[in-house]
Amino acid sequence: MNELVVHLKKDLKMISSDSIFLISMLVLVVMAFIMAFESSWSYVDGSFGYYSTLTTRYIIERKQVSTLDEYWIGLCNLYTILLTMISSMLLTSEKESGMMSYILTLRTHKWRFFLSKFAIVLGVSTLIAVVSMLAYLIVFSAMDVPFLGVNDVLASMLLPFLTILIFSAIGLAVSALVRKKGAAIALSVVVWLVISLGYATLTSMGESAAFDDPDYDYGTDEWIDFVPLGYKLLIYANPMVLVNGQGDYLDMTGGAILGVCMVIAYMGLGLALFARERTEQGVIKDLLKKVKGMSHKDGEQR
Amino acid sequence: MSPSTEGEILTVRGLSKEYGNRFTTGNVRALDDVSFGLKRGEICGLVGPNGAGKSTLIKLILGIEPRNGGEIEIDEGGGSAVIGYVPERPTYFEDLSAFYNLLYVARLLDVPDAEAASSKMLEDFGLKDRGDDIVRTFSKGMKQRLAIARALIHSPKLLVMDEPFSGLDPTVMMELRGYLKGLKGTGIAVIVSSHELNEIDQICDSILFIKSGKIIKKEDFEREGGVVSLQLTIDNPGKAIMGALAGHRIVSVSPDGGTIVIETPREDVPSILTAVVGAGGQVMESKILQRRAEDMYADVFMKKEGKV
């Protein structure tokens, strides 16, 4: 049997017998339905004040697109932190138990071992995106309103799915860094906070800089064109831009390309970090030991 | 790469390992010019004080740590297909069944008909009835048996065991001893790192002594040519008895002549007993004296330090 398939079967068996994972998935599903109901209430409430009192099919569709976008933004803000945390436990659970050390004595290919974990991450992300979409469709189908076409619905799912996948890959990279589950969860939360708050700060500062630009004309110019390049680059490097930056910073095609590049980049980062797996200590502890050794050497020389 | 010495499954030459690098101080030389060989079917005990380098040597043989110098040659290509490993603290997928834990390793190592091999291993190690139970519910002894089963599932030529007796109660120790004795004659070479000298006595053919990263000596329990020390306790010592023993190498005789130690090839023991009895000797006890691991350990580590 192919080594990758052996690892994958084992990983599937492990997560299906892990009660914490199953409960987490259930929580995510429940959250999807809650957010769907929340979105349906917003839709019915008619809180999109910029629409006119005249109702046309176009307006209904625009309203549904807005509702769908708000639904995904709300969900992704919750999903990204949860999935980063869950993914960060994928490698650390085996490191903590000592099984990873044993498996590596069997001269398995590290990249296949890691790829199996990534396949799990990909599967879980896909499942969550599909379930979330189904939750929305189920709730809105009960409302008996004209609905968007299948293509529009599926297209709305693409960037949120990539965002979820990117954060799962980030969680997996965190998992390759540390040895303990607790440390992995804590680090994944910190990383999420840095990314999330960083995005909010950068966009706010970028927009302020654009509006403060003396050449910007509020009536005729698009403010996005006046956001300084430095801010734009940092914003595009932040995974949150895929969901939160749609329309302003990204279109669908650009977002998809950027998303796929980010997935590959973070997967590569995780693989590179995991490739260093040689002892039972994580990379951070290894680095700290080296730094301590260097400072001790400096102290001696003085 | 095949070992250069005939009949050896493992040859280690000039092996060295240092922890640390150019950026750190206090680098530790864990192994220094280690060389030894292990024959097919030989069970060798690896003995040394704490920090001697036993675990490092094992990690280098397994290939999970890089070496700084020297060579390790394992017959038939090396790699996990040839080596089985029982770690000091065996770990498992605790929430998966014993059967699946074996199956996973069997599949990874491309064991033909992995399911059947896993079932057979469970049966051989008395775990057939617990095969579907999760490992978390296993006792320490059962986990140790499962660890050995897992290490042997792919029929390795070399089995490496790191402190297999550590923390086991006497019952489990005796069980484990039985399994290891059962490996004699199968052709599997075994390295057993252990502080349990009594167990080393009972299962090993040789001992490898290591201290401060260096091999002190490798000593066989049985001397070359199968020469043994035969101790006879005779109720009626006399010249006739001594005459019957002429031609054999008498190592020592007690002052009253009642206890005689003879050095002789093992196959001559029956004829010696026949000769003594034929000369009228009343043999109260005959036993083959073997140097015990504790004696060897004391000679190597404690006499040198003036502790004995």
XYZ file of C-alpha atoms in Angstrom:
610
model
C 0.000 0.000 0.000
C 1.279 3.455 -0.873
C 2.914 5.141 2.136
C 0.821 8.286 1.780
C -2.370 6.215 1.749
C -1.230 4.347 4.887
C -0.668 7.635 6.731
C -3.962 9.032 5.440
C -5.979 6.014 6.571
C -4.388 6.257 9.989
C -5.096 9.982 10.253
C -8.722 9.510 9.214
C -9.110 6.771 11.788
C -7.583 8.975 14.452
C -9.732 12.039 13.852
C -12.876 9.947 13.602
C -12.132 8.528 17.043
C -11.140 11.902 18.530
C -14.093 13.254 20.497
C -12.626 16.770 20.666
C -12.415 16.924 16.900
C -15.938 15.608 16.419
C -17.340 18.074 18.951
C -15.457 20.896 17.246
C -16.986 19.956 13.895
C -20.424 19.882 15.463
C -19.846 23.324 16.949
C -18.817 24.640 13.532
C -21.962 23.226 11.930
C -24.149 24.760 14.620
C -22.375 28.088 14.155
C -23.083 27.898 10.416
C -26.807 27.509 11.036
C -26.808 30.285 13.623
C -25.047 32.614 11.202
C -27.467 31.575 8.448
C -30.430 32.472 10.635
C -28.725 35.722 11.574
C -28.221 36.510 7.898
C -31.800 35.599 7.027
C -33.047 37.952 9.718
C -30.868 40.728 8.295
C -32.215 40.002 4.836
C -35.821 40.073 5.948
C -35.267 43.074 8.204
C -34.309 45.071 5.099
C -31.457 46.783 6.861
C -29.665 47.549 3.596
C -30.627 51.192 3.697
C -28.963 52.164 0.472
C -31.496 50.223 -1.571
C -34.550 52.149 -2.775
C -38.132 51.344 -1.735
C -38.763 50.024 -5.238
C -38.140 46.284 -5.308
C -36.830 44.709 -8.467
C -35.267 41.334 -9.151
C -31.887 43.051 -9.515
C -32.265 44.642 -6.095
C -33.298 41.329 -4.564
C -30.290 39.635 -6.102
C -27.923 42.394 -4.938
C -29.409 42.090 -1.492
C -28.861 38.336 -1.513
C -25.274 38.741 -2.706
C -24.656 41.201 0.136
C -26.298 38.850 2.608
C -24.203 35.948 1.350
C -21.018 38.022 1.570
C -21.873 39.114 5.118
C -22.611 35.482 5.990
C -19.208 34.306 4.808
C -17.369 37.209 6.429
C -19.041 36.502 9.744
C -18.384 32.763 9.479
C -14.790 33.104 8.354
C -13.930 35.304 11.295
C -15.021 32.448 13.553
C -13.860 29.545 11.404
C -10.358 30.861 10.848
C -9.475 30.992 14.523
C -11.102 27.645 15.311
C -9.501 25.843 12.386
C -6.092 27.353 13.109
C -6.362 25.945 16.603
C -7.642 22.530 15.471
C -4.981 22.204 12.755
C -2.252 23.176 15.204
C -2.989 19.966 17.113
C -2.592 17.632 14.144
C 1.161 17.157 14.443
C 1.582 18.061 18.112
C -0.757 15.289 19.269
C 1.585 12.714 17.726
C 4.689 14.546 18.920
C 3.354 14.717 22.452
C 2.473 11.023 22.524
C 5.942 10.130 21.193
C 4.535 8.310 18.179
C 6.140 10.702 15.735
C 9.606 9.807 16.982
C 8.777 6.137 16.595
C 7.318 6.549 13.130
C 10.405 8.447 12.005
C 12.567 5.492 13.107
C 10.752 3.484 10.456
C 12.461 5.681 7.843
C 9.190 6.977 6.489
C 9.323 9.891 4.084
C 8.669 13.026 6.128
C 7.010 14.851 3.264
C 4.458 12.078 2.819
C 3.749 12.105 6.543
C 3.169 15.864 6.394
C 1.188 15.681 3.176
C -1.193 13.247 4.813
C -1.896 15.848 7.497
C -2.421 18.492 4.838
C -4.859 16.210 3.046
C -6.842 15.989 6.284
C -6.760 19.775 6.562
C -7.953 20.077 2.970
C -10.743 17.576 3.546
C -11.930 19.251 6.728
C -11.853 22.704 5.139
C -13.853 21.446 2.165
C -16.370 19.739 4.427
C -16.845 22.860 6.508
C -17.262 25.072 3.446
C -19.824 22.686 1.930
C -21.745 22.290 5.194
C -21.779 26.065 5.663
C -23.121 26.529 2.171
C -25.775 23.902 2.769
C -26.765 25.570 6.054
C -27.310 28.848 4.221
C -29.280 27.188 1.429
C -31.445 25.222 3.862
C -32.308 28.300 5.901
C -33.013 30.475 2.876
C -34.965 27.795 1.054
C -37.442 27.930 3.903
C -37.988 31.606 3.244
C -39.507 31.173 -0.215
C -37.651 34.036 -1.854
C -36.168 34.279 -5.349
C -32.665 32.989 -5.141
C -29.275 33.350 -6.770
C -28.145 30.922 -9.434
C -26.011 27.902 -8.560
C -22.923 29.455 -10.134
C -23.246 32.589 -8.014
C -23.712 30.494 -4.879
C -20.710 28.285 -5.610
C -18.579 31.274 -6.611
C -19.336 32.925 -3.271
C -17.840 29.900 -1.559
C -14.456 29.981 -3.297
C -12.605 32.729 -1.467
C -13.998 31.816 1.976
C -12.944 28.223 1.336
C -9.433 29.352 0.409
C -9.302 31.540 3.520
C -10.296 28.609 5.733
C -7.707 26.432 4.012
C -4.973 29.039 4.426
C -5.574 29.359 8.140
C -5.665 25.587 8.486
C -2.286 25.461 6.728
C -1.013 28.125 9.120
C -2.214 25.976 12.025
C -0.365 23.001 10.559
C 2.812 25.080 10.262
C 2.422 26.098 13.924
C 2.018 22.419 14.743
C 5.402 21.723 13.159
C 7.037 24.371 15.357
C 6.155 23.197 18.828
C 5.852 19.962 20.711
C 3.025 20.466 23.151
C -0.640 20.726 22.257
C -1.212 23.581 24.715
C 1.665 25.586 23.282
C 0.409 24.926 19.754
C -3.076 26.190 20.566
C -1.712 29.265 22.328
C 0.665 30.068 19.474
C -2.058 29.556 16.872
C -4.316 32.035 18.714
C -1.486 34.566 18.845
C -0.781 34.120 15.140
C -4.485 34.541 14.321
C -4.697 37.685 16.431
C -1.632 39.161 14.741
C -3.053 38.414 11.284
C -6.571 39.551 12.103
C -5.669 42.703 13.998
C -2.915 43.396 11.536
C -5.389 43.346 8.682
C -7.814 45.649 10.475
C -5.015 48.078 11.342
C -3.458 48.051 7.894
C -6.733 48.607 6.061
C -7.714 51.380 8.434
C -4.363 53.095 8.063
C -4.363 52.526 4.304
C -7.806 54.038 3.917
C -6.880 57.002 6.097
C -3.764 57.552 4.033
C -5.837 57.403 0.840
C -8.396 59.923 2.091
C -5.606 62.171 3.366
C -3.877 62.160 -0.008
C -4.126 65.757 -1.367
C -4.675 64.432 -4.893
C -7.691 62.369 -3.908
C -11.022 63.745 -5.057
C -13.877 62.259 -3.042
C -16.431 62.789 -5.792
C -14.562 61.314 -8.735
C -11.679 59.122 -7.572
C -11.625 55.577 -6.224
C -9.970 55.733 -2.809
C -8.388 52.306 -3.356
C -6.102 53.812 -6.013
C -4.665 56.178 -3.422
C -3.747 53.618 -0.808
C 0.076 53.717 -0.549
C 1.878 50.782 -2.154
C 3.478 49.662 1.095
C 0.094 49.287 2.774
C -1.310 47.516 -0.269
C 1.498 44.961 -0.304
C 1.047 44.203 3.379
C -2.709 43.946 2.931
C -2.340 41.561 -0.002
C 0.053 39.448 2.045
C -2.582 39.028 4.738
C -4.948 36.049 4.285
C -7.878 38.060 5.671
C -7.941 40.084 2.463
C -9.535 37.189 0.585
C -12.848 37.466 2.399
C -12.798 40.945 3.902
C -11.177 42.672 0.938
C -13.512 41.484 -1.800
C -14.683 44.286 -4.013
C -12.229 46.818 -2.582
C -8.846 45.135 -2.888
C -9.623 42.001 -4.865
C -11.911 40.636 -7.484
C -12.823 36.967 -7.688
C -10.093 35.968 -10.117
C -7.334 37.887 -8.353
C -8.512 36.557 -5.043
C -8.482 32.965 -6.264
C -4.948 33.277 -7.617
C -3.710 34.982 -4.461
C -5.477 32.409 -2.304
C -3.948 29.448 -4.091
C -0.484 31.044 -3.844
C -0.953 31.561 -0.120
C -2.076 27.960 0.395
C 1.021 26.713 -1.392
C 3.262 29.126 0.520
C 1.979 28.169 3.960
C 1.993 24.494 3.103
C 5.594 24.896 1.982
C 6.427 26.703 5.208
C 4.909 23.909 7.263
C 6.809 21.303 5.250
C 10.071 23.194 5.694
C 9.527 23.460 9.439
C 8.602 19.797 9.688
C 11.613 18.743 7.691
C 13.732 19.949 10.601
C 12.015 17.358 12.804
C 14.929 15.346 14.008
C 14.808 15.406 17.746
C 11.784 15.432 19.963
C 12.139 19.144 20.622
C 10.395 21.754 18.583
C 12.187 24.310 16.438
C 11.608 27.145 18.917
C 13.268 25.285 21.800
C 16.135 24.353 19.489
C 16.617 28.004 18.518
C 16.439 29.178 22.133
C 19.129 26.675 23.089
C 21.351 27.951 20.299
C 20.807 31.566 21.353
C 21.588 30.693 24.974
C 24.716 28.916 23.813
C 25.786 31.952 21.804
C 25.197 34.421 24.643
C 27.049 32.139 27.026
C 29.972 32.078 24.605
C 29.905 35.894 24.411
C 29.887 36.107 28.195
C 32.926 33.884 28.435
C 34.861 35.913 25.884
C 34.271 39.099 27.868
C 26.383 -2.094 1.956
C 27.306 -5.433 3.515
C 29.508 -5.832 6.544
C 33.056 -6.771 5.757
C 33.190 -9.443 8.466
C 31.679 -12.796 7.556
C 28.526 -13.701 9.423
C 28.089 -10.249 10.927
C 24.735 -8.564 10.632
C 26.015 -5.305 12.089
C 29.477 -3.756 11.872
C 30.276 -0.448 13.494
C 33.607 1.236 12.774
C 35.015 4.386 14.315
C 31.596 5.809 15.123
C 31.517 9.237 16.713
C 28.793 11.679 17.649
C 29.004 15.139 19.085
C 26.048 17.232 20.284
C 26.336 20.941 19.669
C 27.833 23.015 16.875
C 30.242 25.860 16.213
C 27.848 28.357 17.739
C 27.507 26.651 21.089
C 29.852 25.975 23.949
C 30.090 22.860 26.066
C 29.678 20.499 23.125
C 29.242 16.928 24.293
C 31.135 14.095 22.643
C 28.536 11.379 23.141
C 30.382 8.683 21.187
C 34.086 8.482 20.476
C 35.552 6.005 17.990
C 33.103 3.197 18.723
C 33.744 -0.076 16.890
C 32.163 -3.506 17.313
C 30.412 -6.246 15.389
C 27.315 -8.315 15.953
C 26.898 -11.777 14.497
C 23.682 -13.235 13.148
C 21.643 -14.704 15.959
C 23.798 -13.106 18.660
C 22.027 -11.515 21.594
C 24.282 -8.794 22.943
C 23.703 -6.773 26.071
C 24.679 -3.108 25.963
C 25.740 -2.095 29.436
C 27.116 1.092 30.888
C 26.499 3.745 33.493
C 23.976 6.528 32.909
C 25.194 8.942 30.251
C 27.597 6.392 28.786
C 26.206 6.802 25.262
C 23.951 3.756 25.017
C 20.887 5.611 23.746
C 23.016 7.676 21.363
C 24.552 4.523 19.921
C 21.081 3.072 19.422
C 19.844 6.235 17.700
C 22.799 6.182 15.339
C 22.265 2.517 14.486
C 18.611 3.271 13.771
C 19.596 6.267 11.670
C 17.431 8.765 13.502
C 20.439 10.853 14.492
C 23.201 11.836 12.087
C 26.722 10.737 12.982
C 29.806 12.912 12.932
C 32.160 10.161 11.841
C 32.613 6.460 11.288
C 30.545 3.827 9.527
C 27.626 1.616 10.315
C 27.148 -1.351 8.039
C 24.021 -3.445 8.305
C 23.579 -6.536 6.227
C 21.117 -6.530 3.348
C 20.875 -2.858 2.723
C 19.981 -1.553 6.125
C 16.939 0.557 6.714
C 13.819 -0.211 8.622
C 13.165 -3.426 6.709
C 16.113 -5.009 8.476
C 15.866 -3.410 11.913
C 13.184 -3.725 14.536
C 13.135 -1.272 17.416
C 11.625 -1.421 20.880
C 12.030 2.016 22.492
C 12.516 2.557 26.184
C 8.991 3.883 26.544
C 6.934 2.333 23.761
C 4.332 4.681 22.395
C 1.197 3.894 20.484
C -1.890 5.398 18.971
C -3.563 4.928 22.331
C -7.096 5.434 21.041
C -6.692 2.875 18.290
C -6.790 -0.893 18.688
C -3.757 -3.099 19.202
C -4.496 -4.731 15.871
C -4.510 -1.400 14.067
C -1.287 -0.291 15.725
C 0.386 -3.402 14.318
C -1.372 -3.082 10.979
C -0.166 0.486 10.522
C 3.463 -0.490 10.976
C 3.064 -3.606 8.855
C 1.612 -1.559 5.989
C 4.327 1.080 6.288
C 6.984 -1.605 6.079
C 5.278 -3.348 3.151
C 4.736 -6.599 5.031
C 2.932 -9.025 2.684
C -0.648 -9.689 3.814
C -0.380 -7.156 6.591
C -3.713 -8.085 8.198
C -2.766 -11.757 8.548
C 0.706 -10.850 9.836
C -0.799 -8.547 12.459
C -3.253 -11.222 13.612
C -0.455 -13.772 13.857
C 1.704 -11.437 15.905
C -1.146 -10.809 18.333
C -1.548 -14.554 18.696
C 2.184 -15.207 19.124
C 2.396 -12.649 21.901
C -0.741 -13.707 23.731
C -2.778 -10.657 22.725
C -5.233 -12.311 20.383
C -8.225 -11.739 22.675
C -7.323 -8.068 23.131
C -6.646 -7.268 19.492
C -9.725 -5.095 19.082
C -9.273 -3.255 22.372
C -7.715 0.186 22.370
C -4.151 0.279 23.609
C -5.055 2.790 26.315
C -6.689 -0.087 28.228
C -3.550 -2.255 28.166
C -1.348 -2.981 31.160
C 2.355 -2.162 31.065
C 3.267 -5.760 30.398
C 0.807 -6.016 27.535
C 2.142 -2.811 26.039
C 5.672 -4.196 26.247
C 4.595 -7.381 24.484
C 2.844 -5.316 21.837
C 6.023 -3.273 21.386
C 8.050 -6.414 20.711
C 5.369 -7.752 18.383
C 5.428 -4.476 16.486
C 9.212 -4.585 16.232
C 9.184 -8.142 14.889
C 6.219 -7.933 12.517
C 8.394 -7.403 9.459
C 10.811 -10.214 10.400
C 13.831 -8.012 10.966
C 17.356 -9.349 11.047
C 18.366 -7.023 13.852
C 16.290 -6.158 16.901
C 17.297 -3.161 18.990
C 15.788 -2.876 22.462
C 16.314 0.133 24.700
C 15.820 -0.683 28.383
C 13.082 -3.265 27.765
C 12.973 -4.338 31.434
C 12.681 -0.850 32.853
C 9.784 -0.460 35.262
C 8.439 -3.984 34.806
C 7.293 -6.200 37.641
C 8.947 -9.622 38.086
C 6.111 -11.487 36.360
C 6.325 -9.389 33.243
C 10.113 -9.520 33.336
C 9.991 -13.306 33.332
C 7.520 -13.246 30.437
C 9.728 -10.884 28.489
C 12.763 -13.011 29.222
C 10.883 -15.984 27.818
C 10.085 -14.156 24.591
C 13.681 -13.051 24.180
C 15.024 -16.529 24.885
C 12.608 -17.708 22.237
C 14.448 -15.558 19.723
C 17.576 -17.678 20.146
C 17.954 -19.915 17.185
C 15.755 -17.757 14.947
C 18.809 -16.013 13.528
C 17.689 -12.585 14.702
C 20.535 -10.577 16.212
C 19.498 -8.545 19.235
C 21.033 -5.590 21.028
C 19.546 -5.110 24.481
C 20.459 -1.962 26.334
C 19.745 -2.598 29.997
C 20.796 -1.993 33.567
C 19.225 -5.329 34.613
C 22.399 -7.423 34.785
C 20.506 -10.479 35.996
C 18.370 -10.423 32.859
C 21.439 -9.829 30.700
C 22.923 -12.955 32.320
C 19.978 -15.070 31.382
C 19.383 -14.038 27.795
C 22.580 -12.624 26.329
C 25.437 -14.338 24.562
C 27.753 -11.375 25.032
C 28.012 -7.986 26.702
C 29.231 -4.740 25.217
C 30.519 -2.356 27.875
C 30.389 1.343 27.147
C 31.464 4.304 29.217
C 31.806 8.006 28.413
C 31.118 7.315 24.762
C 33.839 4.705 24.387
C 33.596 0.938 24.078
C 35.517 -0.555 26.995
C 35.267 -4.148 25.859
C 32.981 -6.762 24.358
C 32.968 -10.011 26.288
C 31.325 -13.311 25.420
C 29.656 -15.312 28.152
C 31.018 -18.498 26.638
C 34.696 -18.566 25.840
C 36.047 -19.392 22.418
C 35.863 -23.018 21.395
C 33.012 -23.635 23.829
C 35.367 -24.026 26.796
C 33.587 -24.044 30.137
C 34.548 -24.208 33.802
C 33.156 -27.363 35.360
C 32.897 -27.454 39.159
C 32.643 -30.872 40.810
C 31.820 -31.406 44.478
C 32.996 -34.879 45.486
C 32.212 -36.566 48.772
C 35.251 -38.859 48.751
C 38.175 -37.066 47.193
C 41.318 -39.034 46.567
C 44.165 -39.893 44.255
C 41.931 -42.116 42.130
C 39.674 -39.200 41.361
C 42.615 -36.978 40.487
C 43.938 -39.758 38.296
C 40.636 -39.876 36.394
C 41.003 -36.179 35.724
C 44.530 -36.471 34.329
C 44.788 -34.854 30.934
C 42.241 -32.198 31.786
C 43.131 -28.685 32.895
C 42.462 -28.432 36.620
C 41.962 -24.750 37.500
C 41.580 -25.114 41.242
C 41.169 -27.654 44.028
C 39.757 -26.834 47.445
C 41.996 -27.578 50.453
C 39.978 -30.666 51.349
C 39.995 -31.791 47.716
C 36.220 -31.964 47.688
C 35.657 -29.147 45.203
C 37.501 -29.295 41.909
C 37.204 -26.790 39.042
C 38.213 -28.057 35.608
C 38.464 -26.110 32.380
C 37.298 -28.284 29.524
C 35.435 -28.221 26.212
C 31.681 -28.391 26.860
C 31.345 -31.668 24.922
C 33.832 -33.398 27.271
C 31.715 -32.773 30.382
C 29.773 -36.096 30.192
C 32.970 -38.124 29.737
C 34.611 -36.400 32.687
C 31.642 -37.185 34.918
C 31.700 -40.797 33.709
C 35.422 -41.038 34.430
C 35.087 -39.619 37.947
C 32.173 -41.894 38.811
C 34.052 -44.829 37.245
C 37.012 -44.067 39.509
C 34.704 -44.434 42.499
C 33.993 -40.801 43.035
C 30.698 -39.844 44.684
C 29.722 -36.730 42.823
C 27.461 -34.644 45.087
C 27.139 -31.751 42.662
C 28.369 -30.784 39.248
C 27.786 -27.396 37.661
C 29.140 -25.313 34.868
C 30.439 -22.041 36.204
C 29.718 -19.012 34.084
C 31.042 -15.557 34.565
C 28.084 -13.455 35.546
C 27.327 -10.087 34.085
C 27.733 -8.541 37.514
C 31.259 -9.941 37.763
C 32.119 -8.562 34.355
C 30.564 -5.181 35.227
C 32.535 -5.020 38.448
C 35.751 -5.912 36.632
C 35.181 -3.277 33.976
C 33.752 -0.356 35.904
C 34.364 -0.799 39.576
C 37.763 -2.411 39.985
C 39.279 0.263 37.744
C 37.749 2.917 39.957
C 38.938 1.133 43.044
C 35.403 0.560 44.241
C 35.843 -3.210 44.623
